PDB file of C-alpha atoms in Angstrom:
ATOM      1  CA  UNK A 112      14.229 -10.869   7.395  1.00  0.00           C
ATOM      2  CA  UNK A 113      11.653 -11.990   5.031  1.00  0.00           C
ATOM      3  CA  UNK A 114       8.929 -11.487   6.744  1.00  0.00           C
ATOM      4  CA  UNK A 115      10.162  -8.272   8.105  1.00  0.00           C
ATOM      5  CA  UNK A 116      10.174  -7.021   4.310  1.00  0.00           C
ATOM      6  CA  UNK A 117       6.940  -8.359   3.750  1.00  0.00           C
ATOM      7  CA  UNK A 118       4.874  -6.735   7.016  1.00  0.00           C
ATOM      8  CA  UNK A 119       6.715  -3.394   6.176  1.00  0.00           C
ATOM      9  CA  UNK A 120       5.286  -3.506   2.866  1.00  0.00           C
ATOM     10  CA  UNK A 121       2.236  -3.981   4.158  1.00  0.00           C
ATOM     11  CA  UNK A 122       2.476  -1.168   6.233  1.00  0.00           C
ATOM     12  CA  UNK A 123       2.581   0.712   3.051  1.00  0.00           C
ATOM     13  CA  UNK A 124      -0.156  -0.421   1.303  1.00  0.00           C
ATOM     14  CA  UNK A 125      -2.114   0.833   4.467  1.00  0.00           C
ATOM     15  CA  UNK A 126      -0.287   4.172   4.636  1.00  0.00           C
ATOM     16  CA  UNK A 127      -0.919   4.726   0.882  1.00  0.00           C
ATOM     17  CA  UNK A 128      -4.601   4.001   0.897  1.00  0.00           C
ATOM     18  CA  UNK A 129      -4.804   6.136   4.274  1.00  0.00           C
ATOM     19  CA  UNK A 130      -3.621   8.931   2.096  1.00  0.00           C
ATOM     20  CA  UNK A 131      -5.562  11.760   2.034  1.00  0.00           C
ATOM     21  CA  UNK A 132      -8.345  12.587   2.941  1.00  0.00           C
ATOM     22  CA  UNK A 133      -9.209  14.508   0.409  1.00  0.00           C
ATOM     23  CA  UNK A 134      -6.072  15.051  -2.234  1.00  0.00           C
ATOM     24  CA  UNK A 135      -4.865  11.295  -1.514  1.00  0.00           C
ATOM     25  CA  UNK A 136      -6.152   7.837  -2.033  1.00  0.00           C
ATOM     26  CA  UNK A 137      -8.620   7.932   1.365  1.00  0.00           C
ATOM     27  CA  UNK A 138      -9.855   4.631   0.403  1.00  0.00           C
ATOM     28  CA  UNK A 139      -8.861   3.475   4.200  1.00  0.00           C
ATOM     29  CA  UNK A 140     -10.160   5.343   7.507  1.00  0.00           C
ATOM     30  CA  UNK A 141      -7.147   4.101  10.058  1.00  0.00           C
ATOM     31  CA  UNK A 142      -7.941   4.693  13.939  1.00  0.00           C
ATOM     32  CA  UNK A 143      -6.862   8.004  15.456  1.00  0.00           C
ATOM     33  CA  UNK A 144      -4.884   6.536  18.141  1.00  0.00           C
ATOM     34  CA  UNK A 145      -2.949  10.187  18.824  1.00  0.00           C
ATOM     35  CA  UNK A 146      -3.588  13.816  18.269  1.00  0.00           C
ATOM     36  CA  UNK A 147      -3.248  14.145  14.477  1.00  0.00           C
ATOM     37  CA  UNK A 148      -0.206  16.009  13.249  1.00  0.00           C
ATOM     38  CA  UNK A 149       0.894  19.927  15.152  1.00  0.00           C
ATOM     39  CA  UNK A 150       0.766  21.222  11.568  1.00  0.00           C
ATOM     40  CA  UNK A 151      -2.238  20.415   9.636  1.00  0.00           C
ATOM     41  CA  UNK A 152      -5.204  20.069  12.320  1.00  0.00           C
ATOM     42  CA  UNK A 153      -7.294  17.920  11.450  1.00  0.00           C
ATOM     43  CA  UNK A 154      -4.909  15.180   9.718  1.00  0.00           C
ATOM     44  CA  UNK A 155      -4.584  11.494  11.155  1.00  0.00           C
ATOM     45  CA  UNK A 156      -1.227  10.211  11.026  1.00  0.00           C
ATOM     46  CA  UNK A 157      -0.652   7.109  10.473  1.00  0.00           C
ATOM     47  CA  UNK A 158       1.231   6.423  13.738  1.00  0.00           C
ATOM     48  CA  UNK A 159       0.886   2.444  13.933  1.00  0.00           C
ATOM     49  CA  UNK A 160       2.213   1.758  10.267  1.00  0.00           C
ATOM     50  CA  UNK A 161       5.139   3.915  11.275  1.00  0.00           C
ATOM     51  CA  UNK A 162       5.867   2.391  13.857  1.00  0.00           C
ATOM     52  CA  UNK A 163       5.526  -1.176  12.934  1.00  0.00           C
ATOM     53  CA  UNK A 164       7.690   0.168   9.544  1.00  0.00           C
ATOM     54  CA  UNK A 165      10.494   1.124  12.227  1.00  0.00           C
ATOM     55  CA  UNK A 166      10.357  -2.061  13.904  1.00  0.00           C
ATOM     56  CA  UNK A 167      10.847  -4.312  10.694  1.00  0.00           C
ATOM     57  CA  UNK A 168      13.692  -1.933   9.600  1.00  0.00           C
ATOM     58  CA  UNK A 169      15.775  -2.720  13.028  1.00  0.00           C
ATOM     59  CA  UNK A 170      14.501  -6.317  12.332  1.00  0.00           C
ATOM     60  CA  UNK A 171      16.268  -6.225   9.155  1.00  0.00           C
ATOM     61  CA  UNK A 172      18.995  -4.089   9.955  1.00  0.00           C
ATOM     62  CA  UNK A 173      20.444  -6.803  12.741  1.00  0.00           C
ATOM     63  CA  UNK A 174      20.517  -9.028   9.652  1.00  0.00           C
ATOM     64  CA  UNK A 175      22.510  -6.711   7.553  1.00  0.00           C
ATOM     65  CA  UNK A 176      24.767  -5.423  10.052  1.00  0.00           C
ATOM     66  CA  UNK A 177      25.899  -9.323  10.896  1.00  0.00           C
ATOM     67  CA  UNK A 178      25.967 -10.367   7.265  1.00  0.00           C
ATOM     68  CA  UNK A 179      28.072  -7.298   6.582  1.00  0.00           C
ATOM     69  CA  UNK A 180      30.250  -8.179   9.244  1.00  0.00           C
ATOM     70  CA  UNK A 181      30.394 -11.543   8.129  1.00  0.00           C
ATOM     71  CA  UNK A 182      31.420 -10.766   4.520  1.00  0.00           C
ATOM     72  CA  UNK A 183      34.378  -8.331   5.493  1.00  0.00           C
ATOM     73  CA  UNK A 184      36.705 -11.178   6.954  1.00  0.00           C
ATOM     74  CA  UNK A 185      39.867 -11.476   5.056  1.00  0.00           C
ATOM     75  CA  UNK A 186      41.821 -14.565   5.119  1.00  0.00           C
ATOM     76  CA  UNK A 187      41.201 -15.481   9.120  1.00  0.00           C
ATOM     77  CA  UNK A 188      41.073 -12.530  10.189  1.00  0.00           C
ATOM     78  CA  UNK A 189      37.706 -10.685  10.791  1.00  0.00           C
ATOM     79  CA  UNK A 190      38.224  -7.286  12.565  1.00  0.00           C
ATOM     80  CA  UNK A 191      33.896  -6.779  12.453  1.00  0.00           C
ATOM     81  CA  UNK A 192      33.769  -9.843  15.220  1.00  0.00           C
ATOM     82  CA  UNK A 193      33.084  -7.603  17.790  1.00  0.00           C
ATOM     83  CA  UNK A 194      29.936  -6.249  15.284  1.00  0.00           C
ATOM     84  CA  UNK A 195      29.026  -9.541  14.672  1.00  0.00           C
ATOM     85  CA  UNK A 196      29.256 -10.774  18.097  1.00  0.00           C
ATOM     86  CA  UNK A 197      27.379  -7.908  19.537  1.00  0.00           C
ATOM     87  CA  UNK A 198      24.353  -8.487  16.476  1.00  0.00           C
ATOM     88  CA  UNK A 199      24.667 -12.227  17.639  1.00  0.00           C
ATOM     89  CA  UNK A 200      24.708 -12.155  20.926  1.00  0.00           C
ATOM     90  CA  UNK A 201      22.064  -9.840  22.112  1.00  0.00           C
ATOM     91  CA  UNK A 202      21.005 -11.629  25.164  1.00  0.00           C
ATOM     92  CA  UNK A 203      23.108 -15.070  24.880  1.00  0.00           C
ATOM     93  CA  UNK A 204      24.454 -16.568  21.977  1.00  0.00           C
ATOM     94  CA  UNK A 205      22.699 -16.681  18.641  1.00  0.00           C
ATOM     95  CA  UNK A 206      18.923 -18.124  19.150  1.00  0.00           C
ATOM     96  CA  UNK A 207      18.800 -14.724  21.338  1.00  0.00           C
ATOM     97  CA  UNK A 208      19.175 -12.732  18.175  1.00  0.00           C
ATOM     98  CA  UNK A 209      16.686 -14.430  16.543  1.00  0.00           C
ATOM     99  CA  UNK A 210      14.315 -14.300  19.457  1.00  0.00           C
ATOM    100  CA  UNK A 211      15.124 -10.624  19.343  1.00  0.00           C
ATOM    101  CA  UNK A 212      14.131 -10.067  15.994  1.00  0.00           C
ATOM    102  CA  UNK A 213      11.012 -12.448  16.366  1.00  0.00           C
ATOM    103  CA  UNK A 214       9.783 -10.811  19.775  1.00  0.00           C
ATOM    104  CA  UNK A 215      10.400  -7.374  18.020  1.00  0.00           C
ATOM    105  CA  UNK A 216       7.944  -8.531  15.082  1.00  0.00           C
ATOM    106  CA  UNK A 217       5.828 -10.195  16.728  1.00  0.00           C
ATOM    107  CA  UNK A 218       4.931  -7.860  19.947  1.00  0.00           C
ATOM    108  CA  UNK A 219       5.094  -5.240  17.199  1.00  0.00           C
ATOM    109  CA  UNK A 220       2.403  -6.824  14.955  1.00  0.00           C
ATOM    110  CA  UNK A 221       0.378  -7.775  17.725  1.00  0.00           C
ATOM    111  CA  UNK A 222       0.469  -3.828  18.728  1.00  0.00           C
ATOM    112  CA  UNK A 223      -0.369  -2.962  15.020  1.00  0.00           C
ATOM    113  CA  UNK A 224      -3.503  -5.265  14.828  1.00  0.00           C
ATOM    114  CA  UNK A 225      -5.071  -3.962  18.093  1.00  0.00           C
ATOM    115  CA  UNK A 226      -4.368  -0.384  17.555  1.00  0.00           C
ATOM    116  CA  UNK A 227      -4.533  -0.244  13.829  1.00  0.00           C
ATOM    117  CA  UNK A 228      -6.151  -3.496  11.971  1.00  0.00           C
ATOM    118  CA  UNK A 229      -9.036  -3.982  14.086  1.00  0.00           C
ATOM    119  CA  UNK A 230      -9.979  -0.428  13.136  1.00  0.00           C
ATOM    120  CA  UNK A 231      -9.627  -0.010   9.853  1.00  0.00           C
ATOM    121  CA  UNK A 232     -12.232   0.918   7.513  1.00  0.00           C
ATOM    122  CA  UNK A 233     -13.256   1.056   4.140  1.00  0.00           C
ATOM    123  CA  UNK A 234     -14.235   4.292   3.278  1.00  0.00           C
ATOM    124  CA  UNK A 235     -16.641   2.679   0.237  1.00  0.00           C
ATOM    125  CA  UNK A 236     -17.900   6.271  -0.574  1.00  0.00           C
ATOM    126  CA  UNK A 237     -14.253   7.052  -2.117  1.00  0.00           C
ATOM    127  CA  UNK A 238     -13.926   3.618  -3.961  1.00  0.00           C
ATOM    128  CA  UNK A 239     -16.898   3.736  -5.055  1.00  0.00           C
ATOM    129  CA  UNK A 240     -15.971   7.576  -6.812  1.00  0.00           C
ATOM    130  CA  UNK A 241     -12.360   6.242  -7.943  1.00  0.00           C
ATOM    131  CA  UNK A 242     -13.945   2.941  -9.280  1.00  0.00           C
ATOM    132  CA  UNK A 243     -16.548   4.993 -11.357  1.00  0.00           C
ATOM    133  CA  UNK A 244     -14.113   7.878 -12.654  1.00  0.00           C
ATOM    134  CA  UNK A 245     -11.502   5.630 -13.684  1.00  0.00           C
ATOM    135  CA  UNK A 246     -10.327   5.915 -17.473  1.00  0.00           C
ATOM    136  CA  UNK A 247      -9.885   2.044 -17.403  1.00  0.00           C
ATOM    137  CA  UNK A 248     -13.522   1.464 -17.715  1.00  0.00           C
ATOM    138  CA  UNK A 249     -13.281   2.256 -20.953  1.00  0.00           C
ATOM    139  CA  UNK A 250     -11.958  -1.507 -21.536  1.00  0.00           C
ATOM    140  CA  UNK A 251     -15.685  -2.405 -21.650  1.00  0.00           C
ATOM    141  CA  UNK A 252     -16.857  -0.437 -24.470  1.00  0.00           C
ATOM    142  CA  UNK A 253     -13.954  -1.906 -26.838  1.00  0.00           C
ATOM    143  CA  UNK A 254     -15.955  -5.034 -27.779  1.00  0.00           C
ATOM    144  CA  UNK A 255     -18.976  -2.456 -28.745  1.00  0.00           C
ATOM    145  CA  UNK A 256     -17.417   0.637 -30.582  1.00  0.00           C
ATOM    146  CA  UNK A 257     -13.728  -0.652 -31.212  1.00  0.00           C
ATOM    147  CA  UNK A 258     -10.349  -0.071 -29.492  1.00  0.00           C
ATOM    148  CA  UNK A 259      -9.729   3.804 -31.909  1.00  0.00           C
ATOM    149  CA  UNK A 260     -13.245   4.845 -30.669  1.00  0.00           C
ATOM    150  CA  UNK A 261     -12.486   4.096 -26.832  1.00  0.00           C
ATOM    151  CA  UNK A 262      -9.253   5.396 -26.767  1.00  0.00           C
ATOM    152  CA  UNK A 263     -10.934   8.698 -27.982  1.00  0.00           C
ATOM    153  CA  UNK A 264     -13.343   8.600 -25.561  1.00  0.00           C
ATOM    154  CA  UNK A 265     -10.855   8.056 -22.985  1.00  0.00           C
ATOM    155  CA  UNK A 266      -8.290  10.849 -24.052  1.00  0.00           C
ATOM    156  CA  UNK A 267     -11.236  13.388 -24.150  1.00  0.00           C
ATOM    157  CA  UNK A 268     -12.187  12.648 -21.054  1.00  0.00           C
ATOM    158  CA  UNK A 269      -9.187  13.211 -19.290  1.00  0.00           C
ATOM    159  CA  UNK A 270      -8.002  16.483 -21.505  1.00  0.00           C
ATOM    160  CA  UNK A 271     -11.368  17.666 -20.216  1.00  0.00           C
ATOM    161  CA  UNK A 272     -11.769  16.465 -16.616  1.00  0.00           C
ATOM    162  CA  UNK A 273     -14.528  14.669 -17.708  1.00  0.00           C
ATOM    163  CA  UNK A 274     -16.816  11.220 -17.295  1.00  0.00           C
ATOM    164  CA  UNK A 275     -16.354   8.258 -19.903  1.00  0.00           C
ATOM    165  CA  UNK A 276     -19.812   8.855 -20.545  1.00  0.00           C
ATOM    166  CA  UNK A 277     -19.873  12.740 -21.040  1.00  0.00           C
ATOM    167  CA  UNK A 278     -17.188  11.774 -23.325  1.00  0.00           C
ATOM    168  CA  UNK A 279     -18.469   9.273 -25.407  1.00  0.00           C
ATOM    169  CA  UNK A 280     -21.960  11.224 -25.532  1.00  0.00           C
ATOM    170  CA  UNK A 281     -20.296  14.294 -26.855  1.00  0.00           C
ATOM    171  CA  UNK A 282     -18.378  11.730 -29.262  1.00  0.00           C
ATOM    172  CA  UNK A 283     -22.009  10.066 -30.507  1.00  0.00           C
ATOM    173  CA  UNK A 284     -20.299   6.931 -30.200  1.00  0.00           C
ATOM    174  CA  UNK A 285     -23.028   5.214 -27.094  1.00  0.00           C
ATOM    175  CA  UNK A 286     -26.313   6.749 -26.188  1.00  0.00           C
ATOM    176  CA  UNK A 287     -26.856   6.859 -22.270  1.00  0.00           C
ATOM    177  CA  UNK A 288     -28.380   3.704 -21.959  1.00  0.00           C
ATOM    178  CA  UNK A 289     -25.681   1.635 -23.817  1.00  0.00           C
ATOM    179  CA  UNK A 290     -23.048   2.744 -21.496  1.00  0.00           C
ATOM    180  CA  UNK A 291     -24.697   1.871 -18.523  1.00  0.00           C
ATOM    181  CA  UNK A 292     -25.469  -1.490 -20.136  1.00  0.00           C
ATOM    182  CA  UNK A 293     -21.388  -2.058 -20.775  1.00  0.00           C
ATOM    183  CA  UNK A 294     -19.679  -0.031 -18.262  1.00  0.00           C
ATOM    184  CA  UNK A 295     -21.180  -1.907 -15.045  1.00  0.00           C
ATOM    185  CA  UNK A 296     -17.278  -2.514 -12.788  1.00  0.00           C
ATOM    186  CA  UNK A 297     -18.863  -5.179 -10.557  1.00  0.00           C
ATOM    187  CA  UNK A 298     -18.903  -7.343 -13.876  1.00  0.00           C
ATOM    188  CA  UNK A 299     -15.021  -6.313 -14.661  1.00  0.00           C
ATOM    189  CA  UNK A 300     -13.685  -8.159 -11.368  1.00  0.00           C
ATOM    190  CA  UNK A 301     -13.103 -11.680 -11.514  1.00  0.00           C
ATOM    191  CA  UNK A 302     -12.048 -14.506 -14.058  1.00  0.00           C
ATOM    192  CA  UNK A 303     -14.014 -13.201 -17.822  1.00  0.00           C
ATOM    193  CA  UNK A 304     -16.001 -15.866 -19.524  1.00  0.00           C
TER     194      UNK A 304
END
């Protein structure tokens, strides 16, 4: 059941970062595997996560339905056997269950990485424009004009749909060329000194 939850969250993470391509995250490309969605031409649906995200919920649903059954027994009596013995004993007794779940999971993954993993891609031209317009830059410029002058900078810029460094330009508080020098992202990831 753990790892059920765990590769359906997953899923999401994909799904979310699929989003768009245009309004949502995009910062993923997943495979068109189908025809995109009879609605909105042109849309890929994410078809794999879905389906791997139905899988784990069955997965974890056998485990709820027999620990449900198993927690409504009163005194020795247990009307939710036949529940629990149908859960149990998909195939033959209760390793079948498990190897139920497990084979679900597993031929399910193994269907997700060929048709989904192995063609993922980063679409670096979107990160690259969310990394850059991101208000939380403005971190860097605190050790050079003070935590009051970057949160103005900050709230102007996003009153006025605007850059950190229109913003702190029109503010006078960094030329140019000291902004470039402090707001560099590829030195923000990773332990600080």
């Amino acid at each position: 059941m753990i790892f059920s939850s765990i590769l359906g969250a997953c899923t999401k993470y994909f799904q979310h970062n699929h989003s768009g391509p245009r309004c949502g995250l995009g910062e993923l490309i997943l495979p068109e595997n189908e025809p995109g969605s009879s609605i909105m031409p042109g849309k890929v649906n994410p078809t794999q996560c879905e389906a791997l995200t139905m899988v784990c919920a069955q997965v974890m649903g056998n485990h709820v339905g027999v620990t449900i059954g198993g927690a409504n027994g009163h005194f020795e009596l247990n009307v939710f056997k036949p529940m629990i013995a149908a859960g149990l004993l998909r195939v033959c007794f209760l390793l079948s269950y498990f190897n139920t779940s497990l084979r679900l999971l597993g031929d399910a993954s193994v269907s997700f990485e060929k048709n989904c993993v192995r063609g993922i891609q980063a679409n670096h031209k979107r990160i690259s424009q969310l990394l850059h317009e991101s208000l939380m830059l403005v971190t860097s410029l605190n050790p050079k004009i003070g935590y009051d002058n970057a949160a103005a900078v900050a709230k102007k810029a996003h009153k006025e749909g605007t850059t950190l460094k229109e913003a702190a330009l029109d503010l006078g508080v960094l030329t140019e060329q000291e902004f470039h020098e402090l707001v560099v992202p590829e030195k923000m990831i990773g332990p600080s000194d």
